[in-house]
Short mmCIF file of N, CA and C and ligand atoms in Angstrom, two decimals:
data_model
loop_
_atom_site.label_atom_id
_atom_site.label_comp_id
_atom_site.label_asym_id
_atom_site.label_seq_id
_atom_site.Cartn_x
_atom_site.Cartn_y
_atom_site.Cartn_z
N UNK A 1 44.62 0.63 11.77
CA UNK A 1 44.30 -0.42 10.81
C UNK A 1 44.80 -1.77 11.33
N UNK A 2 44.56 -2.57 11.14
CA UNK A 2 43.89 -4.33 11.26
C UNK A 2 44.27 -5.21 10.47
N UNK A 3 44.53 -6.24 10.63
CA UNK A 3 44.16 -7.24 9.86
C UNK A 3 42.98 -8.47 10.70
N UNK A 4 42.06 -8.95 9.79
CA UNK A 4 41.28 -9.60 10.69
C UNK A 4 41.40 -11.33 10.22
N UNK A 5 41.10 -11.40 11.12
CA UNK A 5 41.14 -13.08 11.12
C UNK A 5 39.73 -13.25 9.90
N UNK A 6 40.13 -14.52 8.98
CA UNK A 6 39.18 -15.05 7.62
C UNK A 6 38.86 -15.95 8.44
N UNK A 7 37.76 -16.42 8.48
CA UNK A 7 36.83 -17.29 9.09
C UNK A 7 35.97 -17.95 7.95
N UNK A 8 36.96 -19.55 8.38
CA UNK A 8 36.85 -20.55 7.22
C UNK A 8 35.50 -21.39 7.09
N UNK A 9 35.19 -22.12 5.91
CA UNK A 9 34.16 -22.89 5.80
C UNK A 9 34.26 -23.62 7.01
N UNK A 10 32.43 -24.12 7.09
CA UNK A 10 32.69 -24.97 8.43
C UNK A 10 31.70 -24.11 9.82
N UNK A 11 32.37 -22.94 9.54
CA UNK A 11 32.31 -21.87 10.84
C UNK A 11 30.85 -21.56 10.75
N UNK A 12 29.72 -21.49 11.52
CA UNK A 12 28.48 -21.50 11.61
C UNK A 12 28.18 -19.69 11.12
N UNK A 13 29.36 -19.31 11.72
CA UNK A 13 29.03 -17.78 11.53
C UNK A 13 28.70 -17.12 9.85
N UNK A 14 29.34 -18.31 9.04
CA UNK A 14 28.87 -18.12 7.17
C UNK A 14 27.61 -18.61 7.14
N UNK A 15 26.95 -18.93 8.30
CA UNK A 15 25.87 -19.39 7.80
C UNK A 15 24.62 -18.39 8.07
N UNK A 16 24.62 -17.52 9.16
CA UNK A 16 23.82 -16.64 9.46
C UNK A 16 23.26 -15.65 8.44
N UNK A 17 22.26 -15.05 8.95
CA UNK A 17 21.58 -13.73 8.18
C UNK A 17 22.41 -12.67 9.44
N UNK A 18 23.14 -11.62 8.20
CA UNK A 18 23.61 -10.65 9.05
C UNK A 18 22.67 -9.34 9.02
N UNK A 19 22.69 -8.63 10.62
CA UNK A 19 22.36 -7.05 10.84
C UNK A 19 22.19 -6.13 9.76
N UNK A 20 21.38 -5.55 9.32
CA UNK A 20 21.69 -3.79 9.11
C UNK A 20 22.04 -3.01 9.91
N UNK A 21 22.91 -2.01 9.00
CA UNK A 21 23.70 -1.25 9.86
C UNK A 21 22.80 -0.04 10.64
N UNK A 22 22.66 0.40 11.28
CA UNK A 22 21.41 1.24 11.32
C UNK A 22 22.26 2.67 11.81
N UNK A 23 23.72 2.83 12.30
CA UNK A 23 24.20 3.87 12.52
C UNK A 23 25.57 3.79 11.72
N UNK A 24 25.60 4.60 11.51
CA UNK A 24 27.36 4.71 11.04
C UNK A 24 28.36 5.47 12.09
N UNK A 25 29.10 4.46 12.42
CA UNK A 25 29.59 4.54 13.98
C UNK A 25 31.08 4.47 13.78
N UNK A 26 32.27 5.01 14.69
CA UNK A 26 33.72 5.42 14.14
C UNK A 26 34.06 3.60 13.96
N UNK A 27 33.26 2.98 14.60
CA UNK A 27 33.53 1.21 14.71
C UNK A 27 33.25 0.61 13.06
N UNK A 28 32.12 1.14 12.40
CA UNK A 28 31.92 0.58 11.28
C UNK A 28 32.69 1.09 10.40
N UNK A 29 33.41 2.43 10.47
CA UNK A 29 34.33 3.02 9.43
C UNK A 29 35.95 2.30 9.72
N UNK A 30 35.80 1.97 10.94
CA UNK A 30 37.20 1.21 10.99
C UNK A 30 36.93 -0.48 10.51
N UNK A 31 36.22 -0.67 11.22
CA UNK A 31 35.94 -2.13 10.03
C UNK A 31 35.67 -2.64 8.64
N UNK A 32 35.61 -1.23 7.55
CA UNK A 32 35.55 -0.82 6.44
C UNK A 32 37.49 -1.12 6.13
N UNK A 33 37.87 0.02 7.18
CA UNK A 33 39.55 -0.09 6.43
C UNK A 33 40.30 -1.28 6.83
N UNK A 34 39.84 -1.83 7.86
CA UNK A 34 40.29 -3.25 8.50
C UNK A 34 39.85 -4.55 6.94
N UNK A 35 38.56 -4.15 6.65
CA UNK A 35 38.26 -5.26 5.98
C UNK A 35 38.77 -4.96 4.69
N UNK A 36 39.28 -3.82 4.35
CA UNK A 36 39.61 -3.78 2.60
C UNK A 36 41.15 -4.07 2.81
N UNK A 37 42.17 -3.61 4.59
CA UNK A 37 43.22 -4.12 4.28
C UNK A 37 43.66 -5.79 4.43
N UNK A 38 42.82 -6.62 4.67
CA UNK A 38 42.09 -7.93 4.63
C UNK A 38 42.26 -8.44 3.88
N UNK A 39 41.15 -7.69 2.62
CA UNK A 39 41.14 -8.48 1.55
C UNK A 39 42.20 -8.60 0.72
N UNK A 40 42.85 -7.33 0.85
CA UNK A 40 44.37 -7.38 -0.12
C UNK A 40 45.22 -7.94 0.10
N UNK A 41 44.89 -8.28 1.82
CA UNK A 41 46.38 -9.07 1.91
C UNK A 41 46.62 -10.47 1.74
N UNK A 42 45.23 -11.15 1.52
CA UNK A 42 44.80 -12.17 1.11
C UNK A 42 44.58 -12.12 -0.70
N UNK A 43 44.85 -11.15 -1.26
CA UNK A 43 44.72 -11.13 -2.71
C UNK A 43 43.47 -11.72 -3.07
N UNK A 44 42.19 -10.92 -2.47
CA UNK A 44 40.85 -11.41 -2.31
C UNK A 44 40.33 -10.32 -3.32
N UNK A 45 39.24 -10.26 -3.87
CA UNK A 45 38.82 -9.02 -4.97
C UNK A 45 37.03 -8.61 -4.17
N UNK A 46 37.29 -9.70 -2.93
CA UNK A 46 35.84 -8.91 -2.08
C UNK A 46 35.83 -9.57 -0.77
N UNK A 47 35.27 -9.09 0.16
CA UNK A 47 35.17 -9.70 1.42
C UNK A 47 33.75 -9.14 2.39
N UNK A 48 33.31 -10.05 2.68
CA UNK A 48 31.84 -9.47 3.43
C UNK A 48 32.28 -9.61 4.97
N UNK A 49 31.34 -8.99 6.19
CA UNK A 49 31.62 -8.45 7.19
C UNK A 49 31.67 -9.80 8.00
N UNK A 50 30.69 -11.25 7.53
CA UNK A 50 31.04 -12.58 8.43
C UNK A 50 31.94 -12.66 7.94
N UNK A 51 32.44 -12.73 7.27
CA UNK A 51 33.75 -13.85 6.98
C UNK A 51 35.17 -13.03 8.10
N UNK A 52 34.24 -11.98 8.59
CA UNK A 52 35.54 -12.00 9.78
C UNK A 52 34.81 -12.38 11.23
N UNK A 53 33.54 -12.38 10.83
CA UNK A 53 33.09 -12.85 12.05
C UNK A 53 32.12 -11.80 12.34
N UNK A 54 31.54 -10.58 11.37
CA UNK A 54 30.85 -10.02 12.31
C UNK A 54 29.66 -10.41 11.63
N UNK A 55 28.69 -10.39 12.00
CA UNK A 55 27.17 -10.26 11.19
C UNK A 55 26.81 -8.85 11.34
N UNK A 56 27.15 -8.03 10.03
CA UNK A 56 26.72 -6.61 10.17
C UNK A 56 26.36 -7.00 7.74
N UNK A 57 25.77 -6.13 7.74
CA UNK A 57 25.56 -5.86 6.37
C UNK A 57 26.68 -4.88 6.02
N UNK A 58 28.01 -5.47 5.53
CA UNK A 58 29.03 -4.27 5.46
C UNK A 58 29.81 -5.31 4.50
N UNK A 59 30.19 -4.88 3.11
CA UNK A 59 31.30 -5.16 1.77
C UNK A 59 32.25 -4.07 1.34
N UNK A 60 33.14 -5.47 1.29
CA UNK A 60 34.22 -4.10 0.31
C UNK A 60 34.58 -5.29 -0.73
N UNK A 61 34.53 -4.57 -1.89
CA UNK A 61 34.56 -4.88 -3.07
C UNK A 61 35.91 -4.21 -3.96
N UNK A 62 37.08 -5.13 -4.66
CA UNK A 62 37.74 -4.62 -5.42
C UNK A 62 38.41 -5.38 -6.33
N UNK A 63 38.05 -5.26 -7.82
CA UNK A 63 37.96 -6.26 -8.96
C UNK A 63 38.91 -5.35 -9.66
N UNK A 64 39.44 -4.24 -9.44
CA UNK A 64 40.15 -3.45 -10.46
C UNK A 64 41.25 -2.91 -9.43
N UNK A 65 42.75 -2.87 -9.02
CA UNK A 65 42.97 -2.46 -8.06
C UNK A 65 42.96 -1.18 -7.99
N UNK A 66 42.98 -0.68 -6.47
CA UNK A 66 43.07 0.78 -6.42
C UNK A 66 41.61 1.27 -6.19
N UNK A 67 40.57 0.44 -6.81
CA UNK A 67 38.83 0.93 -6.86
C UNK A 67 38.07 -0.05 -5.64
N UNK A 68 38.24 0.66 -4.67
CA UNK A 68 37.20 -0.08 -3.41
C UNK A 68 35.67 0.29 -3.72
N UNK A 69 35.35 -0.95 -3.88
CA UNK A 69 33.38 -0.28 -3.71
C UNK A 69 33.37 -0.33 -1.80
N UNK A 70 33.00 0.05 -0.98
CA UNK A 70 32.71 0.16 0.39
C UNK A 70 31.20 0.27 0.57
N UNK A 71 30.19 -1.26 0.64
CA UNK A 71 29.00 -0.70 0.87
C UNK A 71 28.29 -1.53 2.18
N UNK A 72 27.48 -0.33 2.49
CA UNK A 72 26.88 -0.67 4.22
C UNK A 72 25.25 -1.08 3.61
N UNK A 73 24.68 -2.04 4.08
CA UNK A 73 22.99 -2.41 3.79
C UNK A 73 23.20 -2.76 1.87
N UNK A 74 24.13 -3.37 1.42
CA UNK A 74 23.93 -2.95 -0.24
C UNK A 74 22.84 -4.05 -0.52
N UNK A 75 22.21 -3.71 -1.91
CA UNK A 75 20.57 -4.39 -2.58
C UNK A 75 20.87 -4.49 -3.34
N UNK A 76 20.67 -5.48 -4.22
CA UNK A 76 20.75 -5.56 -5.84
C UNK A 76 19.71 -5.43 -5.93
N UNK A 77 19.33 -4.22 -6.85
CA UNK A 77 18.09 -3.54 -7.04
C UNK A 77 17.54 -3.97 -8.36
N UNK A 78 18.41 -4.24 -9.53
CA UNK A 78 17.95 -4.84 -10.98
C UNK A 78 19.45 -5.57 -11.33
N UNK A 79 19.16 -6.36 -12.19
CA UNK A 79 20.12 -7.55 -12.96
C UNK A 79 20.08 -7.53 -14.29
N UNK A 80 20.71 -8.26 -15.17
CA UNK A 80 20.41 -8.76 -16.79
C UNK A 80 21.56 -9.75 -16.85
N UNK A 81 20.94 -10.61 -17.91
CA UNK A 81 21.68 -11.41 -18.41
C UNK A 81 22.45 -12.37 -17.52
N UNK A 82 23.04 -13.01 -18.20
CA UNK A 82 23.63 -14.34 -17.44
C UNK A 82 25.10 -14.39 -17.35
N UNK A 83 25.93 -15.07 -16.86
CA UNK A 83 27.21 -15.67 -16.94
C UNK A 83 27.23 -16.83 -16.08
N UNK A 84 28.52 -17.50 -16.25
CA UNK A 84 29.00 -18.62 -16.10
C UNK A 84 30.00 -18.57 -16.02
N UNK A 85 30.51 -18.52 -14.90
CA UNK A 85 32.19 -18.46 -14.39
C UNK A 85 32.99 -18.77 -13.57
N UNK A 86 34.17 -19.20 -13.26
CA UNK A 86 34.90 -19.73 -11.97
C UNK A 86 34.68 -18.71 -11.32
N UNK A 87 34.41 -19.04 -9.77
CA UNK A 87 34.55 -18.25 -8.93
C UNK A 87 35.09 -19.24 -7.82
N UNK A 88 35.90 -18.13 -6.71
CA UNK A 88 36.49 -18.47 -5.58
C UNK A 88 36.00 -18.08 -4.27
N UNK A 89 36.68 -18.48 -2.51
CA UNK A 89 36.46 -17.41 -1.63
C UNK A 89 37.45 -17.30 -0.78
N UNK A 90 37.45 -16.51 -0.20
CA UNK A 90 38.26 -16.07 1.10
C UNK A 90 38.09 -17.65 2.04
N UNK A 91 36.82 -17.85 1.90
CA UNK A 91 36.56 -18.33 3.40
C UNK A 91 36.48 -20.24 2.77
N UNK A 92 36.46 -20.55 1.56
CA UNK A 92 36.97 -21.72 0.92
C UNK A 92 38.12 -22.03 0.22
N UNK A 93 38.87 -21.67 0.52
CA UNK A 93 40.53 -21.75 0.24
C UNK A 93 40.87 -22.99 -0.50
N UNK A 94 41.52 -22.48 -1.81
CA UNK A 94 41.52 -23.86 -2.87
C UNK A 94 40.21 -24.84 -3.52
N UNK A 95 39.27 -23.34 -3.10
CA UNK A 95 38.19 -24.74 -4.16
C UNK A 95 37.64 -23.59 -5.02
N UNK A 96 37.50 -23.81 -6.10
CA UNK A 96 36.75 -23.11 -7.00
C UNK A 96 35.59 -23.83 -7.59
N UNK A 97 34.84 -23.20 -8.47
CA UNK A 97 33.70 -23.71 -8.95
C UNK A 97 33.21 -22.56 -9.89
N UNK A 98 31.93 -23.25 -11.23
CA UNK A 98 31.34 -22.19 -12.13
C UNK A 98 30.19 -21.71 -11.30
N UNK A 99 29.47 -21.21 -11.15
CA UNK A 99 28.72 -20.32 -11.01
C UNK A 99 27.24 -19.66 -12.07
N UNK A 100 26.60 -19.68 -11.67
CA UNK A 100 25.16 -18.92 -12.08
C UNK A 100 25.12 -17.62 -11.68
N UNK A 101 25.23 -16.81 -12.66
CA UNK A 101 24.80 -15.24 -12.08
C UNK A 101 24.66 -14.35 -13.10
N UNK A 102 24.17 -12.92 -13.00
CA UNK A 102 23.63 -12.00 -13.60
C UNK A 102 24.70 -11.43 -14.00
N UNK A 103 24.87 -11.34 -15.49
CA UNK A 103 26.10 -10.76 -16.42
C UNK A 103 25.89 -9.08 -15.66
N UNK A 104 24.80 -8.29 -14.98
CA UNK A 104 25.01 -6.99 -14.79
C UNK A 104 24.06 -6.92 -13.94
N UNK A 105 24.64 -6.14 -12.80
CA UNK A 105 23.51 -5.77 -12.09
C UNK A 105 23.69 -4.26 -11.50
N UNK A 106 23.00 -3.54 -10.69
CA UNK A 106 23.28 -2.35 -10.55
C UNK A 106 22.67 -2.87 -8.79
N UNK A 107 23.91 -2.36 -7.69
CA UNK A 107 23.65 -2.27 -6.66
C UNK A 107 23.31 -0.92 -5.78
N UNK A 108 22.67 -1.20 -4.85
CA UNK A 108 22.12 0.09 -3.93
C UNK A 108 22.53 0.08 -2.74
N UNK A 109 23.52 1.28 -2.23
CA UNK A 109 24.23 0.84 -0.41
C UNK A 109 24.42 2.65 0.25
N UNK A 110 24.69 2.08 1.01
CA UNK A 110 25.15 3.19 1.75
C UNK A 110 26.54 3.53 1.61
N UNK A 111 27.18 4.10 1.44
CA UNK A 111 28.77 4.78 1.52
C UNK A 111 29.05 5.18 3.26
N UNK A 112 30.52 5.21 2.99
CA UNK A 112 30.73 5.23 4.23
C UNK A 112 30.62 6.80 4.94
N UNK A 113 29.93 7.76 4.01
CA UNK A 113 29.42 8.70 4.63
C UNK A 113 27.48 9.00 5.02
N UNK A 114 27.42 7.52 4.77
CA UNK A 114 25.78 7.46 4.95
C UNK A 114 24.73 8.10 3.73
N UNK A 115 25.58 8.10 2.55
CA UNK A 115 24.50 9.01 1.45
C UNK A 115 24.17 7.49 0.68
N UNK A 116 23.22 7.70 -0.31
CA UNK A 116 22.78 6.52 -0.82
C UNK A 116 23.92 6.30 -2.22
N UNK A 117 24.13 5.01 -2.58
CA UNK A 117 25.17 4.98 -3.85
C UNK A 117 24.37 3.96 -4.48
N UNK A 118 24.69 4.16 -5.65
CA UNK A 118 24.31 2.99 -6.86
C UNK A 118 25.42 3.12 -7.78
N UNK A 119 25.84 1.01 -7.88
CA UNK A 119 26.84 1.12 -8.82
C UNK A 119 26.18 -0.04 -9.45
N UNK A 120 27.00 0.18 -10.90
CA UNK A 120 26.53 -0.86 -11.82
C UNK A 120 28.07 -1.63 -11.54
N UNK A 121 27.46 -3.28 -12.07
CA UNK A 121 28.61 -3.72 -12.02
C UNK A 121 28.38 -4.61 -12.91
N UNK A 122 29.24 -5.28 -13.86
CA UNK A 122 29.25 -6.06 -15.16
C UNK A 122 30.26 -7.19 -14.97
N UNK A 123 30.16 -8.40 -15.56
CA UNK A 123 31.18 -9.24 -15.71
C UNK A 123 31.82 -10.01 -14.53
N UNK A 124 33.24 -9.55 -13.75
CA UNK A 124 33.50 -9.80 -12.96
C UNK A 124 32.91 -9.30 -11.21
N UNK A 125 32.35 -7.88 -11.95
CA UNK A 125 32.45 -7.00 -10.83
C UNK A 125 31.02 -7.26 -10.55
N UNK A 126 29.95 -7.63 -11.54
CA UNK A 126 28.81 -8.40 -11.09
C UNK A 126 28.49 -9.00 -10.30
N UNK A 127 29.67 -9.89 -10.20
CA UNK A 127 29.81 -11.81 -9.99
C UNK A 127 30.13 -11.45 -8.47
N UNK A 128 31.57 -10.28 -8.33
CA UNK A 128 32.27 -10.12 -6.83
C UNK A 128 30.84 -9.25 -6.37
N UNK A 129 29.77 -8.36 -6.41
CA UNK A 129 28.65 -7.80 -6.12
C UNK A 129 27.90 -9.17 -5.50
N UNK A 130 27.59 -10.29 -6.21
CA UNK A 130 26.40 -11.38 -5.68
C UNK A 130 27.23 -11.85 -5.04
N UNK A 131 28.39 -12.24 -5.28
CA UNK A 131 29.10 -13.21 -4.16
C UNK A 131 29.00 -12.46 -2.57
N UNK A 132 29.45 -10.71 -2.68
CA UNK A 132 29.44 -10.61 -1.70
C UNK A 132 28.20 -10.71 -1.07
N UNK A 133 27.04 -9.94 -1.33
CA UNK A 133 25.98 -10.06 -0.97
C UNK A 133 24.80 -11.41 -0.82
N UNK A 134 25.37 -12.24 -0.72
CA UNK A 134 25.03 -13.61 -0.60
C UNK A 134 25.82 -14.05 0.80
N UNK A 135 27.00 -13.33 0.98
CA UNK A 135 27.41 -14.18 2.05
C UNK A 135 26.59 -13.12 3.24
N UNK A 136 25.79 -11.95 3.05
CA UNK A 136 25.02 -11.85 3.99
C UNK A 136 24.14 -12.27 4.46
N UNK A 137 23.67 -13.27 3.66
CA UNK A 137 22.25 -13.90 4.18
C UNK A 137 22.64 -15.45 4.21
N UNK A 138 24.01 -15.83 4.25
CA UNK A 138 24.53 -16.93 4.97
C UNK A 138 24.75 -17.79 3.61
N UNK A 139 24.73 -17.24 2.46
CA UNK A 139 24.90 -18.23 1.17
C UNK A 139 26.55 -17.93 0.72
N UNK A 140 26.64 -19.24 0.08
CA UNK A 140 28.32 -19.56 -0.66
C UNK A 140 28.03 -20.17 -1.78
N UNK A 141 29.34 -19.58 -2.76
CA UNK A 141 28.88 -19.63 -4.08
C UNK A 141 29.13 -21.04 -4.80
N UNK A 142 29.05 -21.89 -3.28
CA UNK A 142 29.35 -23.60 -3.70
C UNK A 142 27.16 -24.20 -3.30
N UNK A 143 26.79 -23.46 -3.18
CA UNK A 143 25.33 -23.66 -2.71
C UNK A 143 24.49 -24.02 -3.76
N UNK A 144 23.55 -24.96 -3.55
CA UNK A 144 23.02 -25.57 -5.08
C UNK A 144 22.22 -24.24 -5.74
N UNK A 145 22.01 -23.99 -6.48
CA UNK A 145 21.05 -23.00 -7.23
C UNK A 145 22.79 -22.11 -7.73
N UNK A 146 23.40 -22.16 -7.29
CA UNK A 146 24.60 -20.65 -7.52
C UNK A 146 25.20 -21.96 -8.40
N UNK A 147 25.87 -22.64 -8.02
CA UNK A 147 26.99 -23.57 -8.06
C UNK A 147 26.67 -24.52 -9.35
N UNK A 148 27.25 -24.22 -10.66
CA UNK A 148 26.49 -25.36 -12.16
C UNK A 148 28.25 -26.32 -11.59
N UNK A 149 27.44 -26.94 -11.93
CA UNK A 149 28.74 -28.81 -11.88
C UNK A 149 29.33 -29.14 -10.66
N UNK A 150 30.37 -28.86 -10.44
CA UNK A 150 31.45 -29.57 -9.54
C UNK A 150 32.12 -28.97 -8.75
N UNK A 151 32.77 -28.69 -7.24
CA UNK A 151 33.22 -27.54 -6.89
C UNK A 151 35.19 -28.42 -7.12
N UNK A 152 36.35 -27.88 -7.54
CA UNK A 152 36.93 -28.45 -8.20
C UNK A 152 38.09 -28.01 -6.62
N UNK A 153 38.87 -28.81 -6.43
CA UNK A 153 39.68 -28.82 -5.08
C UNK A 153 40.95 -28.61 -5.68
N UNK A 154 42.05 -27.60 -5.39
CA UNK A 154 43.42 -27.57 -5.51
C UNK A 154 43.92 -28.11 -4.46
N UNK A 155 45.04 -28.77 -5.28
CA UNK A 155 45.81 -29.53 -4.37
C UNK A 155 46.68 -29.19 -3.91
ZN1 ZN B 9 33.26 -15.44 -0.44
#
């Protein structure tokens, strides 16, 4: 196990469309436990596979501690409803902002044993679902259409 370098705003590599995974390889299962011990140690509640630098379609997700979602290729397959909420990132340090997103959505991924998973996720765990899956196709949740008002800077 790892810790990986967060790769900050700025870095071209948040901007890319990342890979599908197309094998599940002993490399992608270690970059699974590399990236969830990552996010914790950064007191992060999700982290996608650029923000360390790789372009692969690979999240780990954890809004409740102790509950890793781990998903390879994940889809938001259906949504409902709305929210409006602060959100943060790993890779924008001290800025927050509200947000546009689907009060529930139910995602579709691979597990890290290659079987298909679907999770629903509501509320927060919604919000950490689009955030992550946005930073695969090079979006941040400071991007116009995501981002309602102001992105607000700690000092
Ligand atoms: Zn982020």
């Amino acid at each position: 196990m790892a810790y990986l370098k967060i790769v900050l705003e700025g870095d071209p590599v948040l901007r890319k469309v990342s890979r599908p995974v197309t094998e599940i390889t002993p490399r992608i299962l270690q970059l699974l436990d590399d990236m969830t011990a990552t996010m914790r140690r950064a007191n992060g509640c999700g982290l996608a596979a650029p923000q360390v630098g790789i372009l692969r379609r690979v999240v780990v997700v954890e809004t409740e501690p102790g509950k890793v979602y781990e998903l390879i290729n994940p889809k938001i397959v259906s949504w409902s409803g709305e929210q409006c909420e602060v959100e943060g990132c790993l890779s924008l340090p001290k800025k927050w902002g509200r947000t546009h997103r689907p009060r529930a959505v139910v995602v579709r991924a691979l597990d890290r044993n290659g079987q298909e998973v679907e999770y629903r996720g509501e509320d927060l765990l919604a919000r950490a679902f689009c955030h992550e899956i946005d930073h695969l196709d090079g979006k941040l949740f400071t991007d116009p259409g995501t981002l309602v008002g102001e992105v607000e800077v700690e000092e």
